[in-house]
Short mmCIF file of C-alpha atoms in Angstrom, two decimals:
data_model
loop_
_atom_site.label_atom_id
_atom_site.label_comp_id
_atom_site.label_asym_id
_atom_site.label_seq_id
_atom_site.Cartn_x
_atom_site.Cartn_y
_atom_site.Cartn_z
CA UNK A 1 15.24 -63.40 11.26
CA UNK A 2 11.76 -61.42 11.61
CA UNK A 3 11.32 -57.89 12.35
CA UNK A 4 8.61 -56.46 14.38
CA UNK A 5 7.35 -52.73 14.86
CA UNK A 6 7.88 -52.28 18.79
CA UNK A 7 5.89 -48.99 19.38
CA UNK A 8 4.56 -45.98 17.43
CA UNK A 9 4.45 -42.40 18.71
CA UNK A 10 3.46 -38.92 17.00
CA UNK A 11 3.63 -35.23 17.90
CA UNK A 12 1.89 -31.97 17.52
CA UNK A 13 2.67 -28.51 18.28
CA UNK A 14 0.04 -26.50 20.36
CA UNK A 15 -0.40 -24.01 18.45
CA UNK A 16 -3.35 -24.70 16.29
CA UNK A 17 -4.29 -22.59 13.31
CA UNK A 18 -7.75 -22.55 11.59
CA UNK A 19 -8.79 -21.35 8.11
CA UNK A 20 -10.59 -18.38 9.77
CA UNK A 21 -6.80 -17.36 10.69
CA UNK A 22 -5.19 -17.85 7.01
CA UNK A 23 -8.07 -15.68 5.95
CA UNK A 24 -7.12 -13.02 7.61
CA UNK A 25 -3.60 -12.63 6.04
CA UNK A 26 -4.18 -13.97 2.45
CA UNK A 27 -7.29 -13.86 0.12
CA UNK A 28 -9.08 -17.29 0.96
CA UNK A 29 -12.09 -18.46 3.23
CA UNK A 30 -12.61 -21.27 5.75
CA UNK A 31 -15.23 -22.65 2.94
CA UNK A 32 -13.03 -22.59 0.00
CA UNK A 33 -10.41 -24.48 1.77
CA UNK A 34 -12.36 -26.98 3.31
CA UNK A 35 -14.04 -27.39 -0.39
CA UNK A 36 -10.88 -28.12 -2.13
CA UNK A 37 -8.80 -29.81 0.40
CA UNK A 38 -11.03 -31.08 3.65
CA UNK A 39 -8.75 -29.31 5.77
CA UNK A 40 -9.70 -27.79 8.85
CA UNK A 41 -6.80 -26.89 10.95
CA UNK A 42 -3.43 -27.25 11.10
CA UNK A 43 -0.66 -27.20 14.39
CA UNK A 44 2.71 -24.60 13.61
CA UNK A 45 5.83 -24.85 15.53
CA UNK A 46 6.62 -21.21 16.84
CA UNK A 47 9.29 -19.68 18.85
CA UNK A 48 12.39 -22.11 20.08
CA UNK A 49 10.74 -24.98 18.27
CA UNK A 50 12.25 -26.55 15.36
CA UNK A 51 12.00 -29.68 13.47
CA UNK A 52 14.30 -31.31 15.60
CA UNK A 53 11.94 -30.65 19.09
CA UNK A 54 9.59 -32.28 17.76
CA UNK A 55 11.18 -35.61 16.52
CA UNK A 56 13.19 -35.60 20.01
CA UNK A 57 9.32 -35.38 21.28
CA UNK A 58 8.68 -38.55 19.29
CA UNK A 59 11.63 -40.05 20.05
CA UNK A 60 11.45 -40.40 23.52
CA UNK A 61 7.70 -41.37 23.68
CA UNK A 62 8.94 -44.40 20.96
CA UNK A 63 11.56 -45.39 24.34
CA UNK A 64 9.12 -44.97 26.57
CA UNK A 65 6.30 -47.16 24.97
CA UNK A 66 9.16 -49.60 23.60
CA UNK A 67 10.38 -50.30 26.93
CA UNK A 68 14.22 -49.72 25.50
CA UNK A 69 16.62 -47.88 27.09
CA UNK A 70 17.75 -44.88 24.73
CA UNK A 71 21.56 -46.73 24.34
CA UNK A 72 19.74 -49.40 22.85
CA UNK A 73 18.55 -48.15 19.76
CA UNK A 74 21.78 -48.64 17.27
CA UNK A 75 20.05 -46.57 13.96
CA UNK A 76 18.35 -43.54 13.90
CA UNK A 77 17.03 -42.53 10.16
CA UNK A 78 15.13 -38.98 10.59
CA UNK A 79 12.74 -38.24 7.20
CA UNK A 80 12.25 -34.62 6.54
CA UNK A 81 12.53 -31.62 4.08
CA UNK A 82 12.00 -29.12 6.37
CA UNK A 83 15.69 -29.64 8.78
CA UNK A 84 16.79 -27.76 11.49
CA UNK A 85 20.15 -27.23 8.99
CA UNK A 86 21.30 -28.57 6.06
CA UNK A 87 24.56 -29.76 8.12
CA UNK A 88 24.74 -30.75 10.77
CA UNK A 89 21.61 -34.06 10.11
CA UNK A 90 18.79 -33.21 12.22
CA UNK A 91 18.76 -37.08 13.18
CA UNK A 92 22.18 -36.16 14.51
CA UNK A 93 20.94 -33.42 16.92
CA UNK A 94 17.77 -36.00 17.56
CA UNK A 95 20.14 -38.61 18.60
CA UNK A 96 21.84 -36.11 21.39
CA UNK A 97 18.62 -34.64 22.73
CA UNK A 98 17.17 -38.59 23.04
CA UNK A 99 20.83 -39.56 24.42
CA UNK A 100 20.72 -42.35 22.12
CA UNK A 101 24.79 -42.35 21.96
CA UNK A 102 25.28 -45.51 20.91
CA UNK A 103 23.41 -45.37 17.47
CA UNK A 104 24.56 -43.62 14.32
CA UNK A 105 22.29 -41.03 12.83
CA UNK A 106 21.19 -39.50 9.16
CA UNK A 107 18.75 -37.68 7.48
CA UNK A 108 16.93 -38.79 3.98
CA UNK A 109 15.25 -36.23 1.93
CA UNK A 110 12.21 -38.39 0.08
CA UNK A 111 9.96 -35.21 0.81
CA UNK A 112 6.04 -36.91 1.49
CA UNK A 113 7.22 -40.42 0.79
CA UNK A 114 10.03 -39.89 3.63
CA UNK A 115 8.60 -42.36 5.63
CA UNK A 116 7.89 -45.00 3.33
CA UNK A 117 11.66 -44.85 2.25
CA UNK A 118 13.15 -44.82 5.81
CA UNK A 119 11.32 -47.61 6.70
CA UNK A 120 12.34 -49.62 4.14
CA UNK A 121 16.05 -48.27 4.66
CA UNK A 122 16.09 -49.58 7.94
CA UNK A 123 14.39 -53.07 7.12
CA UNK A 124 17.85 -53.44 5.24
CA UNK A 125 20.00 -52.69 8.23
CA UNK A 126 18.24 -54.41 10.82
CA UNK A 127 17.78 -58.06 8.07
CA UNK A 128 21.77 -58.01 7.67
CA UNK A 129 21.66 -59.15 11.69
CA UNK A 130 24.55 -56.29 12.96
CA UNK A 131 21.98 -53.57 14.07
CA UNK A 132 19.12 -54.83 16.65
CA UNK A 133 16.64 -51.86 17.21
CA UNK A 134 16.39 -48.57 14.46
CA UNK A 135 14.16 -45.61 15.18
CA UNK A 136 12.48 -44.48 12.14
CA UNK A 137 10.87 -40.90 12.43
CA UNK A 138 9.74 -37.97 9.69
CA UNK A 139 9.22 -34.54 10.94
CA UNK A 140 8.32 -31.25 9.56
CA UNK A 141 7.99 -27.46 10.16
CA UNK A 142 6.39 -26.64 6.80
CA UNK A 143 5.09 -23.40 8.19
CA UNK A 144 9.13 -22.26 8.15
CA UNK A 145 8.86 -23.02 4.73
CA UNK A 146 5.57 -21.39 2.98
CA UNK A 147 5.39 -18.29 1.60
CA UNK A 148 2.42 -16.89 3.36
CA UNK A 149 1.15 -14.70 -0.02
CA UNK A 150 0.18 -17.84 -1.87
CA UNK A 151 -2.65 -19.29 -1.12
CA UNK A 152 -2.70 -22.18 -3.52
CA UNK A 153 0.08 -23.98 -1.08
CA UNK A 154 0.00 -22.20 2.35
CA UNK A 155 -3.46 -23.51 3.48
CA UNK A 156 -2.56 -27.15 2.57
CA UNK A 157 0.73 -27.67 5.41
CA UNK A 158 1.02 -27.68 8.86
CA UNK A 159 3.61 -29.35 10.94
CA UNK A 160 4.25 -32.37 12.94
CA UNK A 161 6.01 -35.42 13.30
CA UNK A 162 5.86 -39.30 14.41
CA UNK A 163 8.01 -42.63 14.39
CA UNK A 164 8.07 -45.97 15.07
CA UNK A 165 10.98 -48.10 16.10
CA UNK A 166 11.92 -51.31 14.20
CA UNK A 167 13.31 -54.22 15.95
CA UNK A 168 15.06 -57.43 15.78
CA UNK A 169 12.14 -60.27 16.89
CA UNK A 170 11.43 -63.70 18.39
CA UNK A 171 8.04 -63.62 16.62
CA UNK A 172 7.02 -66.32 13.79
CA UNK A 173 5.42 -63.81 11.95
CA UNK A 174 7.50 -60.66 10.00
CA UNK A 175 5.92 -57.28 10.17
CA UNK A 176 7.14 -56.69 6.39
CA UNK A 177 5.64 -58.04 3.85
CA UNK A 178 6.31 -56.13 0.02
CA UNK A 179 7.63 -52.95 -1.63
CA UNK A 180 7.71 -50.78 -4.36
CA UNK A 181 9.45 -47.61 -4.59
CA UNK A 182 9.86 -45.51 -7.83
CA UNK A 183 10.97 -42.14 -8.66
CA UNK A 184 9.86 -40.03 -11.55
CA UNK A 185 12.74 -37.86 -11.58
CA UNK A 186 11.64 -35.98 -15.29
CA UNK A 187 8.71 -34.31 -13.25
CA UNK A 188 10.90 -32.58 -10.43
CA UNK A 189 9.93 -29.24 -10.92
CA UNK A 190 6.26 -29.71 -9.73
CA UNK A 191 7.15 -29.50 -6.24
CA UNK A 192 10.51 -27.43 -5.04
CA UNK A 193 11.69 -26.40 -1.89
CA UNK A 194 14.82 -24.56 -0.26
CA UNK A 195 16.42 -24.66 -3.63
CA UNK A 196 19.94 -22.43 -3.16
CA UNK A 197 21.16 -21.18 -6.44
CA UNK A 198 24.82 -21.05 -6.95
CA UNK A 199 26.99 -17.38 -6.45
CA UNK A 200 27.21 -15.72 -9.98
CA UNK A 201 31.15 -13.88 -9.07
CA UNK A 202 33.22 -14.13 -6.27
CA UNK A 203 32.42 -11.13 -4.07
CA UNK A 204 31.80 -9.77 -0.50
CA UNK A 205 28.45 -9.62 -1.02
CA UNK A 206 27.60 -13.05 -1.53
CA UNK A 207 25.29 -15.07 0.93
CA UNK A 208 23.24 -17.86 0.27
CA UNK A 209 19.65 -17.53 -0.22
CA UNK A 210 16.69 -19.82 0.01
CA UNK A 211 13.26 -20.03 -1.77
CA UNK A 212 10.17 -20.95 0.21
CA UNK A 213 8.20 -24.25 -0.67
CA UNK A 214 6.35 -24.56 -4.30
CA UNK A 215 3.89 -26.75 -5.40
CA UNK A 216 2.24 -26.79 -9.30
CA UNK A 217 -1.21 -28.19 -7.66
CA UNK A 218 -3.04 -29.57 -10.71
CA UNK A 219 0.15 -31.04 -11.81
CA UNK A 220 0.74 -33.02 -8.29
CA UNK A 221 -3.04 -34.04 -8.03
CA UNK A 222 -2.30 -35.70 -11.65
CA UNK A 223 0.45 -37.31 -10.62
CA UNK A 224 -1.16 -38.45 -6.96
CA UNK A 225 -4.40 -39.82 -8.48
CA UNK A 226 -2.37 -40.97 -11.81
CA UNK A 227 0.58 -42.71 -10.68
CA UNK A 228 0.00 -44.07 -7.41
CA UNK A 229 -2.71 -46.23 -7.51
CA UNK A 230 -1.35 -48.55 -10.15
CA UNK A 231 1.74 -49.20 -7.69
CA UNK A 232 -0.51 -49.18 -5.10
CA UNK A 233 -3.20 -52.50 -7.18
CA UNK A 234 0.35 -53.97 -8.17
CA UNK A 235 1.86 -54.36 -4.93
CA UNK A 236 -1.97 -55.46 -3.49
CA UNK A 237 -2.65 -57.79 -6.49
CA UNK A 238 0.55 -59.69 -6.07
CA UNK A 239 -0.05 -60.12 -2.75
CA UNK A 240 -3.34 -61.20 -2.90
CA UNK A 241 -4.78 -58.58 -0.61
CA UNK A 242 -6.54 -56.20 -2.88
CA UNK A 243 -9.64 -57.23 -1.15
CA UNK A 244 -8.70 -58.19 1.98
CA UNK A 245 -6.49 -55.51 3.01
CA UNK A 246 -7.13 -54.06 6.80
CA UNK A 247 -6.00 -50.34 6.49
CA UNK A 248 -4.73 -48.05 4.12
CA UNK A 249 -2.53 -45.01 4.99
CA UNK A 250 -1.49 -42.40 2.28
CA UNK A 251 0.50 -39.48 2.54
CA UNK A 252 -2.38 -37.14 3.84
CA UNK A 253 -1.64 -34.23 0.95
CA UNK A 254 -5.55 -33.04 0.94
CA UNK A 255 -8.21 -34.78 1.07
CA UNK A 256 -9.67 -34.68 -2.13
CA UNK A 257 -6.40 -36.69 -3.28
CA UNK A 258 -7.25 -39.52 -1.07
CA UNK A 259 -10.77 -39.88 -1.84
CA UNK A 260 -10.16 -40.15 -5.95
CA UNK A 261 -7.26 -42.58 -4.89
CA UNK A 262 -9.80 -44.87 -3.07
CA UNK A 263 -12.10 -44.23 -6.14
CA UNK A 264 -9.17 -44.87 -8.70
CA UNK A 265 -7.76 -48.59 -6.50
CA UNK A 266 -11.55 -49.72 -5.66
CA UNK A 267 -10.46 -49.83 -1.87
CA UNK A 268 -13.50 -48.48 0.01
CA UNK A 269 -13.10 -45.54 1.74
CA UNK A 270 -13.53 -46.60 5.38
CA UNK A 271 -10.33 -48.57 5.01
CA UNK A 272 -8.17 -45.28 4.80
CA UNK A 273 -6.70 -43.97 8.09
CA UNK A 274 -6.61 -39.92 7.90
CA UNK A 275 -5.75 -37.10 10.01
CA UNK A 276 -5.38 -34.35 7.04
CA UNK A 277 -8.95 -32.85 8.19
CA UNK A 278 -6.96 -31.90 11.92
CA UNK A 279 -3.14 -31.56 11.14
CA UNK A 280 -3.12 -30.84 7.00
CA UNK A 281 -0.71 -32.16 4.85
CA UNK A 282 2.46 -32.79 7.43
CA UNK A 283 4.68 -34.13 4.57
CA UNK A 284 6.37 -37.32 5.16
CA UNK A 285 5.13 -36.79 8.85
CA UNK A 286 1.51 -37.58 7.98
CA UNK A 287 1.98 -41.48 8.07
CA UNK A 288 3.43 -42.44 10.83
CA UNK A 289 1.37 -39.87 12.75
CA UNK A 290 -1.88 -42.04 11.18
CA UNK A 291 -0.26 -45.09 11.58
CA UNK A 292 0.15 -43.99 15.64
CA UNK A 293 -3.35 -42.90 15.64
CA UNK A 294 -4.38 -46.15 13.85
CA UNK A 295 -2.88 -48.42 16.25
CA UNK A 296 -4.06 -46.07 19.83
CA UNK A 297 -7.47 -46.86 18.54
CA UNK A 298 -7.15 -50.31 17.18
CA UNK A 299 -4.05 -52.50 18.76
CA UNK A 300 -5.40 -55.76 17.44
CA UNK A 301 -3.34 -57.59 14.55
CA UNK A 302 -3.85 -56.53 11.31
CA UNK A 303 -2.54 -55.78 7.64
CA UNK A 304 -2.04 -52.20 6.29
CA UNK A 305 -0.23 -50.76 3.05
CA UNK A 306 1.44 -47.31 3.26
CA UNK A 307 1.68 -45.35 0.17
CA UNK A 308 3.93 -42.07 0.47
CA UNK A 309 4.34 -39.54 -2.76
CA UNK A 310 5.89 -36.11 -2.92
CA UNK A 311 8.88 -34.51 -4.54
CA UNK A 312 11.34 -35.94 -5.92
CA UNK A 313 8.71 -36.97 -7.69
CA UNK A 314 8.94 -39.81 -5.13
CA UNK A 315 6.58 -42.59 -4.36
CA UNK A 316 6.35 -46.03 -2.66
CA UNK A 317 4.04 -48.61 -0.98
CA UNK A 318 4.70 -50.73 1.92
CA UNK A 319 2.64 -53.70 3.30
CA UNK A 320 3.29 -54.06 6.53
CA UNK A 321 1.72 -56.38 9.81
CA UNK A 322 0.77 -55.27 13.08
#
């Protein structure tokens, strides 16, 4: 059985926020941020407009580009660290506002390497022949999560989200071709989110309570530029295509990270597909949304390796064909 990647799609809010902005409510500059992380924007989701809007956005641009009917898809796995609630699974209110009714529906929580680990999720279902079409999509509304007084994580996230959907396929060729996916579970507590600490008595007064999103940044860009690009040569080397490789996509966390990754793997630079400069680090949304824009600009057949890494601490590489 082969598996092929029937369409991509990818999302934005409107709302588009510039350094200039951030300046004005915390103690940074459009130059420092754009000299530490290349970023020069970012889109927030305000008002009525929550993590699941903008999958469902994704979600039915993946039907409409897919040509499949939204009873078709039998597997919706929604990446994300930022949900609507913890219960119920935002792929569960996804799955109503798409009126995809006939597929079943959870979340994963991989945090930046979200998409790398759905993907590979659903590769299992769909290769044990009972499921024929799974929509894979991350999405985050980081900006619900920062806490807007420090600087060293605010100006890095914005929000977004995109997809693809993975299909059942008459083709010769597979669009899967190697994994690896690792966890480093001892270095957790360089990036937290949402943690809810547990009631001290029993008492009226209790209600839970939620921390906004924390990142140790020299501790994370060690990690990134440390660990990652020895998966990334392993998984390259053993399939031959350190040097032949098409595209790379990493999780778009700054761009600084990316550069010393394609310094640290020897993969030029003009083979990595970013959109950090525009959107800033979207979290496990950041992929598929480059992987979208990759394949609007170039539809024509080729190789590419996704690397995701995040909390957790999570990471994993995927070589896929277009």
């Amino acid at each position: 059985m082969s598996l092929e990647i029937l369409a991509t799609a990818h999302y934005v809010p409107k709302r588009v926020v510039d350094n200039d902005e951030l300046a004005q409510i915390m103690d940074t500059s459009d130059e420092w941020i754009q000299s530490h992380t290349g970023i020069k924007t970012r889109h927030y989701a305000l008002g009525a407009e929550n993590t699941s809007d903008l999958a469902a956005k994704v979600g039915r641009q993946l039907l409409k580009k897919s040509g499949l009917a939204a009873d078709q898809i039998d597997l919706i796995i929604l990446s994300t660290i930022t949900p609507d609630s913890l219960t119920p699974a935002t792929a569960a209110l996804v799955q109503d506002k798409i009126g995809a009714h006939n597929a079943f529906a959870f979340d994963i929580s991989a945090a930046c390497a979200g998409f790398v680990f759905g993907l590979s999720t659903a590769e299992k279902f769909l290769r044990a022949g009972r499921y024929q079409n799974a929509m894979v999509i991350s999405a985050e509304t980081n900006s619900k999560m920062m806490d807007f007084q420090d600087r060293t994580s605010a100006v890095f996230f914005g929000d977004g989200a995109g997809g693809v959907i993975l299909s059942q396929s008459t083709k010769a060729d597979d669009f899967f071709v190697d994994e690896e996916l690792a966890t480093l579970a001892e270095k957790n507590e360089y990036i937290h989110s949402g943690r809810i600490p547990a009631i001290t008595d029993v008492k009226a007064s209790n209600y839970p309570q939620i921390d906004a999103f924390y990142q140790s940044g020299r501790d994370v860009f060690s990690f990134a530029t440390g660990a990652v690009p020895p998966q990334m040569q392993t998984i390259l080397q053993r399939n031959e295509l350190h040097d032949t490789i098409d595209y790379v996509i990493c999780h778009q966390a700054n761009l600084r990270i990316i550069e010393k990754i394609a310094e640290e793997t020897q993969i030029p630079f003009e083979k990595f597909v970013t959109n950090v400069q525009d959107y800033g680090n979207t979290s496990s949304a950041g992929i598929p949304m480059a992987l979208d824009q990759l394949q609007s600009r170039n539809p024509s057949a080729k190789t590419v390796l996704l690397t995701g890494f995040g909390a957790g601490l999570d990471y994993g590489s995927l070589i896929i064909k277009l």
